[in-house]
XYZ file of C-alpha atoms in Angstrom:
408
model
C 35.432 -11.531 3.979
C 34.772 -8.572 6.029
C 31.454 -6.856 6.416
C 31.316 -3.079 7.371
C 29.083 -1.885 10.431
C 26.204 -1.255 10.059
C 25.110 2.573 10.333
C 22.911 2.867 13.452
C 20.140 6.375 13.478
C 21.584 8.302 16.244
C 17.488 9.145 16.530
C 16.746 5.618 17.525
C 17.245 4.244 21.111
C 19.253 1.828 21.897
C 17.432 -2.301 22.186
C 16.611 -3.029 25.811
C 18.658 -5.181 27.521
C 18.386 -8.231 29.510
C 16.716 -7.347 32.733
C 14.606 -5.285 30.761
C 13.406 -7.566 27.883
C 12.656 -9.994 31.085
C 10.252 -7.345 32.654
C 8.749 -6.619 29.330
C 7.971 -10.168 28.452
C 6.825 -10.371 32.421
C 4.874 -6.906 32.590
C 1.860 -8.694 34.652
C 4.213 -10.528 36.963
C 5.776 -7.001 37.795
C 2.598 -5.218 38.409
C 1.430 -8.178 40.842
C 5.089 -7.732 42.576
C 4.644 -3.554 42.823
C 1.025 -4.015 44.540
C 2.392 -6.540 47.165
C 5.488 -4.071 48.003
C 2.944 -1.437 48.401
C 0.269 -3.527 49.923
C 3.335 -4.148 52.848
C 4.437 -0.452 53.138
C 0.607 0.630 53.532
C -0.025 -1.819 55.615
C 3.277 -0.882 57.765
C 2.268 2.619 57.493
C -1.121 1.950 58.539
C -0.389 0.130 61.638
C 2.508 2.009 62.781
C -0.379 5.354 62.608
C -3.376 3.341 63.391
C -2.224 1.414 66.373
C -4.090 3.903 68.606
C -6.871 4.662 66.408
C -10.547 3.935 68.404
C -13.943 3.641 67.491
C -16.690 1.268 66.220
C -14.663 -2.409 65.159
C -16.238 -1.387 61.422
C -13.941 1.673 61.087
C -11.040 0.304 62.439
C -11.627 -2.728 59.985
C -11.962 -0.121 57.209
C -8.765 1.666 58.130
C -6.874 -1.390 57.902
C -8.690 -2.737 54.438
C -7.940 0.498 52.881
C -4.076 -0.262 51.692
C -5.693 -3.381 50.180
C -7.834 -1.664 48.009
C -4.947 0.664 46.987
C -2.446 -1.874 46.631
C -5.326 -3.668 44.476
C -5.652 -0.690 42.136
C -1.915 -1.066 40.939
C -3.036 -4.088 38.882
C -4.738 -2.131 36.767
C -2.034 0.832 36.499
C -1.449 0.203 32.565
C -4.904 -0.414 31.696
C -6.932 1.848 33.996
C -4.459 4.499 35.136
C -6.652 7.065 35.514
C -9.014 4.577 37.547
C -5.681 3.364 39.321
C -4.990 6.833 40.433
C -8.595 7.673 41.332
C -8.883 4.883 43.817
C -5.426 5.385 45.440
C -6.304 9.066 45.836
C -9.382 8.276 47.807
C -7.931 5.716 50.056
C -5.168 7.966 51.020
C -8.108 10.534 51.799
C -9.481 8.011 53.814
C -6.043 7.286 55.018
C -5.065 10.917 56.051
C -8.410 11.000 58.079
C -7.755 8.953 60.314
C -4.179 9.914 61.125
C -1.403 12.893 60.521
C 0.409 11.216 58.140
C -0.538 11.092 54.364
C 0.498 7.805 53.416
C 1.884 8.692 49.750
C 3.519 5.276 48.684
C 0.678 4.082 46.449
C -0.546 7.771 45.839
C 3.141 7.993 43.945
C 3.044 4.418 42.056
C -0.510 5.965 40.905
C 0.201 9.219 39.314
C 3.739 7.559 38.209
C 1.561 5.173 36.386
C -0.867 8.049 34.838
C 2.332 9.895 33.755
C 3.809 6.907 31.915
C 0.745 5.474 30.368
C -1.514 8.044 30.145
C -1.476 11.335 29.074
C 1.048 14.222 30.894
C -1.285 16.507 31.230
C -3.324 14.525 33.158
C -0.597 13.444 35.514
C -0.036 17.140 36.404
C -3.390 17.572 36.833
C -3.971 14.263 39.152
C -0.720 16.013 41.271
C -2.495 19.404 41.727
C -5.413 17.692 42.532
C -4.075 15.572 45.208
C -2.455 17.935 46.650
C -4.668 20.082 46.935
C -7.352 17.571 48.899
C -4.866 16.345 50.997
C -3.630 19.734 52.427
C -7.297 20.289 52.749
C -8.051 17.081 54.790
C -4.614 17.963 56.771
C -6.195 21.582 57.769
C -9.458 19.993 58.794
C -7.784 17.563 60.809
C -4.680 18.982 61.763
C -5.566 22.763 61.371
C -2.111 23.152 59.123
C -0.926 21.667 56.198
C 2.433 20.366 57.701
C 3.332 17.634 54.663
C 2.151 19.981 51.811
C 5.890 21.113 51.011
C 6.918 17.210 50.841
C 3.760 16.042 49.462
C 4.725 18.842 46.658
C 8.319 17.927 46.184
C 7.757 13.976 45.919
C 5.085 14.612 43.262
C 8.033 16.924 41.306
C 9.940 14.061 41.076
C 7.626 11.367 40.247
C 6.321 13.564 37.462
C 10.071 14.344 36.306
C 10.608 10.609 36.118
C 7.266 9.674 34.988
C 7.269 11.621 31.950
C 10.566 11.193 31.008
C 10.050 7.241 30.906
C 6.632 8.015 29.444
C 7.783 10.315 26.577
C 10.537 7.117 25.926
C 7.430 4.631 25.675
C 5.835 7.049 23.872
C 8.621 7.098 21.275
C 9.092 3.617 21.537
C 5.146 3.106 19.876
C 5.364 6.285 17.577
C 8.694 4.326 15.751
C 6.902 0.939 16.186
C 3.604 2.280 14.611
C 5.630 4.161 11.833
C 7.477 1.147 11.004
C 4.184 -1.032 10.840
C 2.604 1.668 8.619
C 6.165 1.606 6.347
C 5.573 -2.382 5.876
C 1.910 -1.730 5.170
C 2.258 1.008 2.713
C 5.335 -1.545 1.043
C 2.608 -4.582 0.689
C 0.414 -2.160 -0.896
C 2.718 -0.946 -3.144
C 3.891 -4.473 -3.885
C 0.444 -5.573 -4.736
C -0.246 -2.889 -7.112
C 3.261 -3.275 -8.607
C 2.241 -6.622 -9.218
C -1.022 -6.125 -10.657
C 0.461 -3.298 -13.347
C 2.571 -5.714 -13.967
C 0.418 -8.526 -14.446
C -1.552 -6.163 -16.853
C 1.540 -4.906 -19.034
C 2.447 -8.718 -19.560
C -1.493 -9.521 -19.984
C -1.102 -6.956 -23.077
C 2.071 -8.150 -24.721
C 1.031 -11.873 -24.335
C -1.718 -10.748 -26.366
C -0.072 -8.864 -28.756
C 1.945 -11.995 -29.683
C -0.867 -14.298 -29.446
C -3.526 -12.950 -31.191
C -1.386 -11.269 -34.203
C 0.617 -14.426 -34.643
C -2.497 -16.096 -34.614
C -4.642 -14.412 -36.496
C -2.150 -14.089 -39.562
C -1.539 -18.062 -39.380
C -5.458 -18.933 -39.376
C -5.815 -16.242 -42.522
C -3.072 -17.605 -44.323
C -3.875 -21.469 -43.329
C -7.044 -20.782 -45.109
C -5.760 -19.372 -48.047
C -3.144 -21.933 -48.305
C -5.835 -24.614 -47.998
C -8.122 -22.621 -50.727
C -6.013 -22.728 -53.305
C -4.107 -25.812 -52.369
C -5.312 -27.475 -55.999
C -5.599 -24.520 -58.231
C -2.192 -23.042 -57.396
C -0.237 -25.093 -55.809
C 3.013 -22.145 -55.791
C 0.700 -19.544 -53.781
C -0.303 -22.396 -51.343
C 3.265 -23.255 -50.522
C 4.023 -19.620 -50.489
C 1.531 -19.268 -47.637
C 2.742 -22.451 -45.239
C 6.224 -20.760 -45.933
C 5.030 -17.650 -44.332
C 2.891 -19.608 -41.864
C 6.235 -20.368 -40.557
C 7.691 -17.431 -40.179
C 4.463 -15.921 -38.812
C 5.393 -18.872 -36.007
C 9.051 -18.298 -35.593
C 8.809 -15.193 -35.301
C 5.447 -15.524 -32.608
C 7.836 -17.966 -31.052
C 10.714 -15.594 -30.238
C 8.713 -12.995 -29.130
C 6.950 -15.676 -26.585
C 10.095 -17.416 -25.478
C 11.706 -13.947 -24.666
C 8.554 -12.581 -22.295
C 8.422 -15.774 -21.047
C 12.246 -16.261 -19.901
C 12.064 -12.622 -18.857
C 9.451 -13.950 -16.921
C 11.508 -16.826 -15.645
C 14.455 -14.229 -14.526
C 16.481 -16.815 -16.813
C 20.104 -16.002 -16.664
C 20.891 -16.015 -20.016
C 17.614 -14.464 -21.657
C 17.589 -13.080 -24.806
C 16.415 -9.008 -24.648
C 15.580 -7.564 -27.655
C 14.112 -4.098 -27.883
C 10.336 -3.754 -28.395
C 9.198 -3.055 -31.716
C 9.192 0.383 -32.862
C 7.951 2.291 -36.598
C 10.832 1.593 -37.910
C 9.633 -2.377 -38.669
C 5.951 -0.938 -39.702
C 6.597 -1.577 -43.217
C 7.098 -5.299 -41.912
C 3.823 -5.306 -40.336
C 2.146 -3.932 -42.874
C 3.074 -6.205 -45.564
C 2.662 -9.549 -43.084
C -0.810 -8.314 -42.904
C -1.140 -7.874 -46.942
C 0.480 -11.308 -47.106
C -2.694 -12.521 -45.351
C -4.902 -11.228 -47.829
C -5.659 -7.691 -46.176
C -5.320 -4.637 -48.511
C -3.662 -2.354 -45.920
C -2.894 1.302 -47.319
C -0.486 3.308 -44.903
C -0.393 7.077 -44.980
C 1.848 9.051 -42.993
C 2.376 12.537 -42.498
C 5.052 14.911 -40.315
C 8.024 13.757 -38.603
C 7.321 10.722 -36.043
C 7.857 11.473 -32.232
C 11.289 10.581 -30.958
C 10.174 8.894 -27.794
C 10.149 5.217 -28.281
C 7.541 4.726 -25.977
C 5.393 6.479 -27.716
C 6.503 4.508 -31.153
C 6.001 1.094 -29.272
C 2.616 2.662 -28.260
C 1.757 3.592 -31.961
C 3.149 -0.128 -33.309
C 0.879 -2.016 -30.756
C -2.023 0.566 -31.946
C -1.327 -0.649 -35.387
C -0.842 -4.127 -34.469
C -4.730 -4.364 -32.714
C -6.241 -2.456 -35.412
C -5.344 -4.883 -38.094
C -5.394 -7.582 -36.441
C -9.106 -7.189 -35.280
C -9.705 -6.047 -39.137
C -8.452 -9.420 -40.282
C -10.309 -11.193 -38.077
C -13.409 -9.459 -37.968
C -14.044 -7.341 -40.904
C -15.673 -9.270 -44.032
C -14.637 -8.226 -47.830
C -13.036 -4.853 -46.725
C -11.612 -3.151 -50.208
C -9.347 -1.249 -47.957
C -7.754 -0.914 -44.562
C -5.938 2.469 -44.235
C -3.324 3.196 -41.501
C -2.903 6.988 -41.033
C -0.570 8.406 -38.746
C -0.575 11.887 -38.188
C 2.384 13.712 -36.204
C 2.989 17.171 -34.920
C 4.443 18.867 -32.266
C 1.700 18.251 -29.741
C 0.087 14.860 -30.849
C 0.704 11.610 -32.841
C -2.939 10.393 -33.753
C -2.808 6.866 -35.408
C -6.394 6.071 -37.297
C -7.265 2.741 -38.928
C -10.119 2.389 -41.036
C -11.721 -0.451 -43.053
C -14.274 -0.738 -45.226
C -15.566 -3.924 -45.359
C -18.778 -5.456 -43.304
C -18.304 -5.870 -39.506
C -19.635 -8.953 -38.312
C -19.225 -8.653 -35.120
C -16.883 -10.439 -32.600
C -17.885 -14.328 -31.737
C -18.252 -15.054 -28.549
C -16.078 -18.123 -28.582
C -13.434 -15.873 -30.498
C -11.635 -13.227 -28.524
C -11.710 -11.657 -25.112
C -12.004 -7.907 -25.881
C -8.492 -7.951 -24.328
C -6.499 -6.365 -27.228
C -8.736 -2.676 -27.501
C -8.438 -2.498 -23.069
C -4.703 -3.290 -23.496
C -4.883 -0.494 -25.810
C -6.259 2.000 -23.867
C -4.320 1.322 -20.559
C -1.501 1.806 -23.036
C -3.015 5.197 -24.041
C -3.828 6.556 -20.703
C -0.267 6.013 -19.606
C 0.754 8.836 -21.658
C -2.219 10.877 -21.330
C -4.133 9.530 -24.485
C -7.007 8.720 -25.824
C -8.615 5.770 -28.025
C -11.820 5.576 -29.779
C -13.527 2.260 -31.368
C -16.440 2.486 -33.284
C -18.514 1.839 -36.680
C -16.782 4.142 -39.717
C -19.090 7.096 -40.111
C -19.031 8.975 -44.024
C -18.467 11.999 -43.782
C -20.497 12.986 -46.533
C -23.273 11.769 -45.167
C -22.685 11.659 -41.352
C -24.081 8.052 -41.478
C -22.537 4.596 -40.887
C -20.534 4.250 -43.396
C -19.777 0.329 -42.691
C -16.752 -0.585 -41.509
C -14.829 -0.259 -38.530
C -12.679 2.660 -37.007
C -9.901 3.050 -34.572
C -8.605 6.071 -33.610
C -5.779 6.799 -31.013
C -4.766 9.927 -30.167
C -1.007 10.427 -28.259
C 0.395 13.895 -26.772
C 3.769 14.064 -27.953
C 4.764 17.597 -26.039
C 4.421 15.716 -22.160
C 7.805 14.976 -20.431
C 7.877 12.346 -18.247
C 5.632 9.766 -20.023
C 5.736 6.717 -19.178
């Protein structure tokens, strides 16, 4: 099987080759091989113009040390550059001093360094400057500045070449640090990809936990209650134990292949208001009186149905586990063109969660849900609005705009 080229960015540069990965991977060996080529050319330079240099034996010795020092200074021409260049500059002072020649080898391996790893306006800076204190120390010595015009032209070039290979490396760390910023900003994506997602299937595993649950404990009970009195209505309630957990069951096995990235899973669609009327009455089989009222035209969206459902879902669940005696437990859903406001309302005696029951899960899984679409959901005691009091009871209200394109 073939495989087609891949497409290469005409923007990018092309990988380094050989010689030059060796250098790269050998970047300290080079620098120690540039300052002994220019600690032998200074030296050269300086004994070919020193040879009749006289005066005290500590000049002389300084004369001769000074190429040293300079060649010394290249070691530090990717770290220091600006340091580098500083101490070449003053040794070829010292240099031009003593003799008519300015000896510009490691004065050009300086400010080619400064160009390169520094910034360019420097480098044309550190030329001027040099230049300038040179022909000075040539018209103090000499009375003329006879190298100024070749002084000038080889700092042209090294500058030319210097910036070009610096405005490469340059390039070079701008893609390198772009590309290390990409895979940073991917990982954080990733991670928070992860956690939404860790959250979405925190809230369905509790949806079918706690409502399959819940209904199977009521009707367990009830089963058990009337076990010896009517025996029909006790095996009417293990029947629909077991479809409570059949049903639970599908529901689980699906997230959890899903989960699995199973070949062969089974997708169903998530429940919408069309199968309210089956919620409802699994809830009434459990022994809750649950009254549904419903009024306009539900919202098309079925995101905002599955939303709605789940709302539902919570609200009578918690109701069934936590409300004592209620006489009642309306479901109202409101629609209109702007909002779809669900509100569920017992009215029997909250007790109060246990702490060894629950995990507060269900009503934070319902408001991430709600927030996702720009919603809103309330939870609190049932106030009468007669008398503005606490009615007893329990209340919760969601509130959905319906108008917002691009929900989630």
């Amino acid at each position: 099987m073939s495989t087609a080229p891949l497409d290469v960015d005409p923007l990018l540069p092309r990988p380094p080759g050989l010689v030059r990965r060796f250098w790269m991977r050998h970047a300290r060996l080079a620098d120690w091989l540039l300052a002994v080529f220019a600690l032998i050319v200074g030296y050269l330079e300086a004994v070919d113009t020193g040879a009749g240099l006289v005066g005290a034996d500590w000049l002389v010795s300084g004369f001769f040390a000074l190429p040293v020092v300079g060649a010394a200074a290249l070691l530090w021409r990717r770290s220091r550059p600006l340091t580098c260049f500083g101490v070449a500059l003053a040794c070829s002072l010292g240099l031009t001093l003593a003799n008519t020649t300015v000896p510009a080898t490691v004065l050009v391996l300086a400010l080619y360094a400064v160009a390169v790893y520094d910034r360019v306006a420097f480098a044309w800076i550190g030329a001027a400057l040099a230049v300038a204190l040179n022909a000075g120390v040539e018209i103090l010595v000499q009375g003329s500045p006879h190298s100024l015009a070749l002084l000038t032209v080889t700092f042209a070039i090294t500058l030319l070449i210097g910036v070009t290979v610096g405005g490469r490396r340059r390039y070079l760390e701008a893609l390198l640090d772009r590309a290390a910023q990409l895979t940073r900003e991917r990982d954080q994506q990733g991670q928070l990809a992860a956690i939404e997602e860790r959250a979405r299937i925190a809230r369905e595993m509790h949806d079918v936990v706690a409502h399959g649950l819940s209904v199977m404990i009521r009707l367990s009970d009830g089963a058990a209650a009337v076990a010896t009195s009517d025996p029909e209505r006790s095996r009417e309630a293990v029947r629909q134990i077991g479809e409570v957990g059949r049903s639970s069951l599908r529901d689980m096995r699906r997230l959890l292949g899903v989960l699995r990235d199973e070949g062969q899973v089974e997708f169903a669609p998530q429940p919408t208001l069309a199968e309210l009327d089956d919620l409802v009455e699994t809830y009434r089989s459990a022994g809750l009186p649950v009254a549904v009222q419903q009024k306009g035209t539900p919202p098309t969206d079925t995101a905002i149905q599955v939303a709605l459902f789940r709302g539902v879902q919570e609200a009578l669940t918690n109701a069934l586990r936590y409300s004592r005696e209620p006489g009642r437990v309306l479901v109202s859903l409101d629609y209109d063109n702007t909002c779809a406001t669900l509100d569920v309302t017992d009215d029997g005696i909250f007790v109060g969660r246990p702490e060894s029951v629950g995990s507060g899960r269900g009503l934070l899984g319902l408001r991430e849900r709600a927030v996702a679409f720009g919603g809103t959901v309330e939870a609190g005691p049932a106030i009468n609005p007669e008398t503005g009091q606490d009615g007893g009871g329990w209340r919760v209200r969601m509130m959905l705009p319906t108008a917002i394109e691009g929900t989630k």
